[in-house]
Amino acid sequence: MKIILKEDIIGLGYKNDVVEVKSGYGRNYLIPQGKGVIASPSALKVLAENLRQQAHKIEAQKAAAQKRANQLEGVVVEVAAKVSSTGVLYGSVNTATVAQELAKKGIEVDRKIITMRDIKTVGEYEALVHFFKGVEVRVPVKVTAEGQEEVAPVVEEAEAAPAVEAEDAPIEEEDVPAAE
């Protein structure tokens, strides 16, 4: 089923894109929620006319998105989180955390336009921010231990005690089977 999207849906497409979706997804979710319409021949003609008339407006939106994307160039998000002795976080770092850290730096970004996996260990990661169709920025995310510089996984070394081999061990009377 072909659908014309009325708004940006990350992972599917952007506003005014014609996308192919499964029938149930289109009929039961996209159309009732107002996120898309069926791509009939008449709807496609209306879309083409609207895009032709709005070309200038779309260029202005893209330029504004590019300006916001340029603000993020060279920005590194550093998150200090509580970690266990093995470097595993208590909780996780997600898109909401990244959006809050960017807001602290004076850059307002909606968490819904950020895509990344939840981070559960100390290290360096990357988040992708989608501003507009074709305008995306990769933002490095550095997760460190709260109150410490670097946490390395703890490796316990077993103390090597001199072992007595079975052949050299003295034989006690209890070890010898009794003959009956």
PDB file of C-alpha atoms in Angstrom:
ATOM      1  CA  MET A   1       0.000   0.000   0.000  1.00  0.00           C
ATOM      2  CA  LYS A   2       1.358   3.420  -0.933  1.00  0.00           C
ATOM      3  CA  ILE A   3       0.932   6.231   1.574  1.00  0.00           C
ATOM      4  CA  ILE A   4       1.735   9.959   1.396  1.00  0.00           C
ATOM      5  CA  LEU A   5       3.196  10.977   4.762  1.00  0.00           C
ATOM      6  CA  LYS A   6       1.805  14.112   6.406  1.00  0.00           C
ATOM      7  CA  GLU A   7       4.634  14.339   8.979  1.00  0.00           C
ATOM      8  CA  ASP A   8       8.166  13.053   9.543  1.00  0.00           C
ATOM      9  CA  ILE A   9       8.313   9.507  10.901  1.00  0.00           C
ATOM     10  CA  ILE A  10      11.835   8.430  11.773  1.00  0.00           C
ATOM     11  CA  GLY A  11      12.605   5.071  10.224  1.00  0.00           C
ATOM     12  CA  LEU A  12       9.879   5.410   7.590  1.00  0.00           C
ATOM     13  CA  GLY A  13      10.201   8.758   5.809  1.00  0.00           C
ATOM     14  CA  TYR A  14       9.716  12.493   5.838  1.00  0.00           C
ATOM     15  CA  LYS A  15       6.696  14.735   5.281  1.00  0.00           C
ATOM     16  CA  ASN A  16       5.308  14.548   1.706  1.00  0.00           C
ATOM     17  CA  ASP A  17       7.240  11.327   0.910  1.00  0.00           C
ATOM     18  CA  VAL A  18       5.370   8.537  -0.853  1.00  0.00           C
ATOM     19  CA  VAL A  19       6.257   5.304   0.960  1.00  0.00           C
ATOM     20  CA  GLU A  20       5.274   1.664   0.591  1.00  0.00           C
ATOM     21  CA  VAL A  21       3.917   0.174   3.832  1.00  0.00           C
ATOM     22  CA  LYS A  22       2.023  -2.936   4.800  1.00  0.00           C
ATOM     23  CA  SER A  23      -1.742  -2.598   4.485  1.00  0.00           C
ATOM     24  CA  GLY A  24      -2.482  -3.060   8.192  1.00  0.00           C
ATOM     25  CA  TYR A  25       0.107  -0.455   9.251  1.00  0.00           C
ATOM     26  CA  GLY A  26      -1.337   2.071   6.808  1.00  0.00           C
ATOM     27  CA  ARG A  27      -5.039   1.439   7.491  1.00  0.00           C
ATOM     28  CA  ASN A  28      -4.834   0.847  11.238  1.00  0.00           C
ATOM     29  CA  TYR A  29      -2.173   3.340  12.320  1.00  0.00           C
ATOM     30  CA  LEU A  30      -0.970   5.929   9.790  1.00  0.00           C
ATOM     31  CA  ILE A  31      -4.319   6.999   8.313  1.00  0.00           C
ATOM     32  CA  PRO A  32      -6.402   7.070  11.572  1.00  0.00           C
ATOM     33  CA  GLN A  33      -3.631   8.950  13.415  1.00  0.00           C
ATOM     34  CA  GLY A  34      -3.523  11.553  10.636  1.00  0.00           C
ATOM     35  CA  LYS A  35       0.087  10.729   9.796  1.00  0.00           C
ATOM     36  CA  GLY A  36      -0.630   9.753   6.198  1.00  0.00           C
ATOM     37  CA  VAL A  37      -3.167   9.481   3.368  1.00  0.00           C
ATOM     38  CA  ILE A  38      -3.619   6.874   0.643  1.00  0.00           C
ATOM     39  CA  ALA A  39      -1.533   7.733  -2.430  1.00  0.00           C
ATOM     40  CA  SER A  40      -4.347   7.776  -4.997  1.00  0.00           C
ATOM     41  CA  PRO A  41      -3.734   9.366  -8.404  1.00  0.00           C
ATOM     42  CA  SER A  42      -5.672  12.500  -7.402  1.00  0.00           C
ATOM     43  CA  ALA A  43      -3.779  12.770  -4.070  1.00  0.00           C
ATOM     44  CA  LEU A  44      -0.462  12.475  -5.940  1.00  0.00           C
ATOM     45  CA  LYS A  45      -1.493  15.324  -8.292  1.00  0.00           C
ATOM     46  CA  VAL A  46      -2.427  17.515  -5.313  1.00  0.00           C
ATOM     47  CA  LEU A  47       0.898  16.660  -3.636  1.00  0.00           C
ATOM     48  CA  ALA A  48       2.875  17.602  -6.770  1.00  0.00           C
ATOM     49  CA  GLU A  49       1.073  20.944  -7.031  1.00  0.00           C
ATOM     50  CA  ASN A  50       1.563  21.697  -3.334  1.00  0.00           C
ATOM     51  CA  LEU A  51       5.268  20.863  -3.545  1.00  0.00           C
ATOM     52  CA  ARG A  52       5.660  23.121  -6.588  1.00  0.00           C
ATOM     53  CA  GLN A  53       3.991  26.002  -4.740  1.00  0.00           C
ATOM     54  CA  GLN A  54       5.862  25.392  -1.492  1.00  0.00           C
ATOM     55  CA  ALA A  55       9.331  24.884  -3.003  1.00  0.00           C
ATOM     56  CA  HIS A  56      10.525  28.259  -1.680  1.00  0.00           C
ATOM     57  CA  LYS A  57       9.141  27.566   1.803  1.00  0.00           C
ATOM     58  CA  ILE A  58      10.758  24.106   1.878  1.00  0.00           C
ATOM     59  CA  GLU A  59      14.129  25.606   0.927  1.00  0.00           C
ATOM     60  CA  ALA A  60      13.812  28.091   3.799  1.00  0.00           C
ATOM     61  CA  GLN A  61      13.001  25.257   6.233  1.00  0.00           C
ATOM     62  CA  LYS A  62      15.984  23.276   4.965  1.00  0.00           C
ATOM     63  CA  ALA A  63      18.265  26.297   5.379  1.00  0.00           C
ATOM     64  CA  ALA A  64      17.034  26.788   8.957  1.00  0.00           C
ATOM     65  CA  ALA A  65      17.621  23.093   9.686  1.00  0.00           C
ATOM     66  CA  GLN A  66      21.128  23.341   8.227  1.00  0.00           C
ATOM     67  CA  LYS A  67      21.830  26.354  10.450  1.00  0.00           C
ATOM     68  CA  ARG A  68      20.739  24.369  13.531  1.00  0.00           C
ATOM     69  CA  ALA A  69      22.846  21.417  12.358  1.00  0.00           C
ATOM     70  CA  ASN A  70      25.902  23.672  12.050  1.00  0.00           C
ATOM     71  CA  GLN A  71      25.499  24.567  15.740  1.00  0.00           C
ATOM     72  CA  LEU A  72      26.127  20.911  16.585  1.00  0.00           C
ATOM     73  CA  GLU A  73      29.331  20.636  14.548  1.00  0.00           C
ATOM     74  CA  GLY A  74      32.215  19.885  16.882  1.00  0.00           C
ATOM     75  CA  VAL A  75      29.956  19.479  19.935  1.00  0.00           C
ATOM     76  CA  VAL A  76      30.745  16.489  22.142  1.00  0.00           C
ATOM     77  CA  VAL A  77      28.154  15.381  24.679  1.00  0.00           C
ATOM     78  CA  GLU A  78      29.807  14.273  27.907  1.00  0.00           C
ATOM     79  CA  VAL A  79      27.680  12.398  30.420  1.00  0.00           C
ATOM     80  CA  ALA A  80      28.898  11.518  33.920  1.00  0.00           C
ATOM     81  CA  ALA A  81      26.954   8.581  35.315  1.00  0.00           C
ATOM     82  CA  LYS A  82      27.104   6.302  38.308  1.00  0.00           C
ATOM     83  CA  VAL A  83      28.822   3.036  37.432  1.00  0.00           C
ATOM     84  CA  SER A  84      29.611  -0.237  39.121  1.00  0.00           C
ATOM     85  CA  SER A  85      33.168  -1.454  39.654  1.00  0.00           C
ATOM     86  CA  THR A  86      32.998  -3.323  36.326  1.00  0.00           C
ATOM     87  CA  GLY A  87      32.115  -0.212  34.284  1.00  0.00           C
ATOM     88  CA  VAL A  88      28.404  -1.010  33.864  1.00  0.00           C
ATOM     89  CA  LEU A  89      26.018   1.923  34.385  1.00  0.00           C
ATOM     90  CA  TYR A  90      23.300   1.996  37.016  1.00  0.00           C
ATOM     91  CA  GLY A  91      20.506   2.761  34.553  1.00  0.00           C
ATOM     92  CA  SER A  92      21.269   3.898  31.013  1.00  0.00           C
ATOM     93  CA  VAL A  93      22.027   6.937  28.867  1.00  0.00           C
ATOM     94  CA  ASN A  94      19.269   7.490  26.282  1.00  0.00           C
ATOM     95  CA  THR A  95      18.003  10.148  23.860  1.00  0.00           C
ATOM     96  CA  ALA A  96      16.383  12.161  26.664  1.00  0.00           C
ATOM     97  CA  THR A  97      19.720  12.345  28.503  1.00  0.00           C
ATOM     98  CA  VAL A  98      21.507  13.506  25.341  1.00  0.00           C
ATOM     99  CA  ALA A  99      18.816  16.171  24.723  1.00  0.00           C
ATOM    100  CA  GLN A 100      19.214  17.436  28.317  1.00  0.00           C
ATOM    101  CA  GLU A 101      22.991  17.662  27.972  1.00  0.00           C
ATOM    102  CA  LEU A 102      22.629  19.587  24.691  1.00  0.00           C
ATOM    103  CA  ALA A 103      20.150  21.954  26.388  1.00  0.00           C
ATOM    104  CA  LYS A 104      22.749  22.648  29.097  1.00  0.00           C
ATOM    105  CA  LYS A 105      25.082  23.766  26.292  1.00  0.00           C
ATOM    106  CA  GLY A 106      22.397  26.105  24.927  1.00  0.00           C
ATOM    107  CA  ILE A 107      21.297  23.938  21.987  1.00  0.00           C
ATOM    108  CA  GLU A 108      17.617  22.969  22.138  1.00  0.00           C
ATOM    109  CA  VAL A 109      16.984  19.637  20.394  1.00  0.00           C
ATOM    110  CA  ASP A 110      13.826  17.550  20.690  1.00  0.00           C
ATOM    111  CA  ARG A 111      14.627  14.045  21.927  1.00  0.00           C
ATOM    112  CA  LYS A 112      12.310  12.578  19.287  1.00  0.00           C
ATOM    113  CA  ILE A 113      14.654  13.551  16.445  1.00  0.00           C
ATOM    114  CA  ILE A 114      17.657  11.841  18.074  1.00  0.00           C
ATOM    115  CA  THR A 115      18.313   8.194  17.291  1.00  0.00           C
ATOM    116  CA  MET A 116      20.699   5.969  19.186  1.00  0.00           C
ATOM    117  CA  ARG A 117      20.721   2.810  21.252  1.00  0.00           C
ATOM    118  CA  ASP A 118      20.541   3.032  25.004  1.00  0.00           C
ATOM    119  CA  ILE A 119      24.049   3.130  26.461  1.00  0.00           C
ATOM    120  CA  LYS A 120      24.707   0.835  29.420  1.00  0.00           C
ATOM    121  CA  THR A 121      28.519   0.895  29.716  1.00  0.00           C
ATOM    122  CA  VAL A 122      31.271   3.491  29.984  1.00  0.00           C
ATOM    123  CA  GLY A 123      32.791   4.491  26.638  1.00  0.00           C
ATOM    124  CA  GLU A 124      32.419   6.596  23.507  1.00  0.00           C
ATOM    125  CA  TYR A 125      29.316   6.345  21.334  1.00  0.00           C
ATOM    126  CA  GLU A 126      27.481   8.258  18.597  1.00  0.00           C
ATOM    127  CA  ALA A 127      23.979   9.737  18.328  1.00  0.00           C
ATOM    128  CA  LEU A 128      22.315  10.753  15.057  1.00  0.00           C
ATOM    129  CA  VAL A 129      20.180  13.934  15.039  1.00  0.00           C
ATOM    130  CA  HIS A 130      17.645  14.237  12.145  1.00  0.00           C
ATOM    131  CA  PHE A 131      16.766  17.904  11.562  1.00  0.00           C
ATOM    132  CA  PHE A 132      15.191  17.781   8.096  1.00  0.00           C
ATOM    133  CA  LYS A 133      15.157  15.546   5.045  1.00  0.00           C
ATOM    134  CA  GLY A 134      18.832  15.162   4.148  1.00  0.00           C
ATOM    135  CA  VAL A 135      20.071  17.238   7.122  1.00  0.00           C
ATOM    136  CA  GLU A 136      21.503  14.929   9.767  1.00  0.00           C
ATOM    137  CA  VAL A 137      24.363  15.354  12.234  1.00  0.00           C
ATOM    138  CA  ARG A 138      26.359  12.713  14.095  1.00  0.00           C
ATOM    139  CA  VAL A 139      27.096  13.808  17.659  1.00  0.00           C
ATOM    140  CA  PRO A 140      29.739  11.971  19.710  1.00  0.00           C
ATOM    141  CA  VAL A 141      28.549  10.892  23.169  1.00  0.00           C
ATOM    142  CA  LYS A 142      31.195  10.208  25.814  1.00  0.00           C
ATOM    143  CA  VAL A 143      30.030   8.387  28.941  1.00  0.00           C
ATOM    144  CA  THR A 144      32.341   8.593  31.946  1.00  0.00           C
ATOM    145  CA  ALA A 145      32.173   7.400  35.523  1.00  0.00           C
ATOM    146  CA  GLU A 146      30.808   9.953  37.955  1.00  0.00           C
ATOM    147  CA  GLY A 147      33.607  11.267  40.181  1.00  0.00           C
ATOM    148  CA  GLN A 148      36.338   9.242  38.445  1.00  0.00           C
ATOM    149  CA  GLU A 149      38.458   9.784  35.372  1.00  0.00           C
ATOM    150  CA  GLU A 150      38.339   6.299  33.871  1.00  0.00           C
ATOM    151  CA  VAL A 151      36.897   3.012  35.071  1.00  0.00           C
ATOM    152  CA  ALA A 152      38.423  -0.188  33.788  1.00  0.00           C
ATOM    153  CA  PRO A 153      36.808  -3.559  34.266  1.00  0.00           C
ATOM    154  CA  VAL A 154      38.181  -5.283  37.358  1.00  0.00           C
ATOM    155  CA  VAL A 155      40.111  -8.449  36.611  1.00  0.00           C
ATOM    156  CA  GLU A 156      40.852 -10.614  39.616  1.00  0.00           C
ATOM    157  CA  GLU A 157      44.064 -12.590  39.450  1.00  0.00           C
ATOM    158  CA  ALA A 158      44.030 -15.921  41.199  1.00  0.00           C
ATOM    159  CA  GLU A 159      46.983 -16.376  43.503  1.00  0.00           C
ATOM    160  CA  ALA A 160      49.104 -19.248  42.326  1.00  0.00           C
ATOM    161  CA  ALA A 161      49.598 -21.510  45.331  1.00  0.00           C
ATOM    162  CA  PRO A 162      51.972 -24.423  44.998  1.00  0.00           C
ATOM    163  CA  ALA A 163      49.745 -27.367  44.293  1.00  0.00           C
ATOM    164  CA  VAL A 164      50.550 -30.856  45.449  1.00  0.00           C
ATOM    165  CA  GLU A 165      50.126 -33.303  42.631  1.00  0.00           C
ATOM    166  CA  ALA A 166      48.191 -36.490  43.267  1.00  0.00           C
ATOM    167  CA  GLU A 167      51.199 -38.730  42.534  1.00  0.00           C
ATOM    168  CA  ASP A 168      53.481 -36.984  45.006  1.00  0.00           C
ATOM    169  CA  ALA A 169      50.911 -36.810  47.822  1.00  0.00           C
ATOM    170  CA  PRO A 170      51.560 -39.052  50.777  1.00  0.00           C
ATOM    171  CA  ILE A 171      49.235 -42.025  50.960  1.00  0.00           C
ATOM    172  CA  GLU A 172      47.215 -42.227  54.118  1.00  0.00           C
ATOM    173  CA  GLU A 173      45.564 -45.325  55.435  1.00  0.00           C
ATOM    174  CA  GLU A 174      42.076 -43.924  54.763  1.00  0.00           C
ATOM    175  CA  ASP A 175      42.861 -43.523  51.044  1.00  0.00           C
ATOM    176  CA  VAL A 176      43.728 -47.212  50.569  1.00  0.00           C
ATOM    177  CA  PRO A 177      40.727 -49.488  50.027  1.00  0.00           C
ATOM    178  CA  ALA A 178      40.447 -52.233  52.565  1.00  0.00           C
ATOM    179  CA  ALA A 179      40.740 -55.823  51.311  1.00  0.00           C
ATOM    180  CA  GLU A 180      37.973 -58.089  52.453  1.00  0.00           C
TER     181      GLU A 180
END
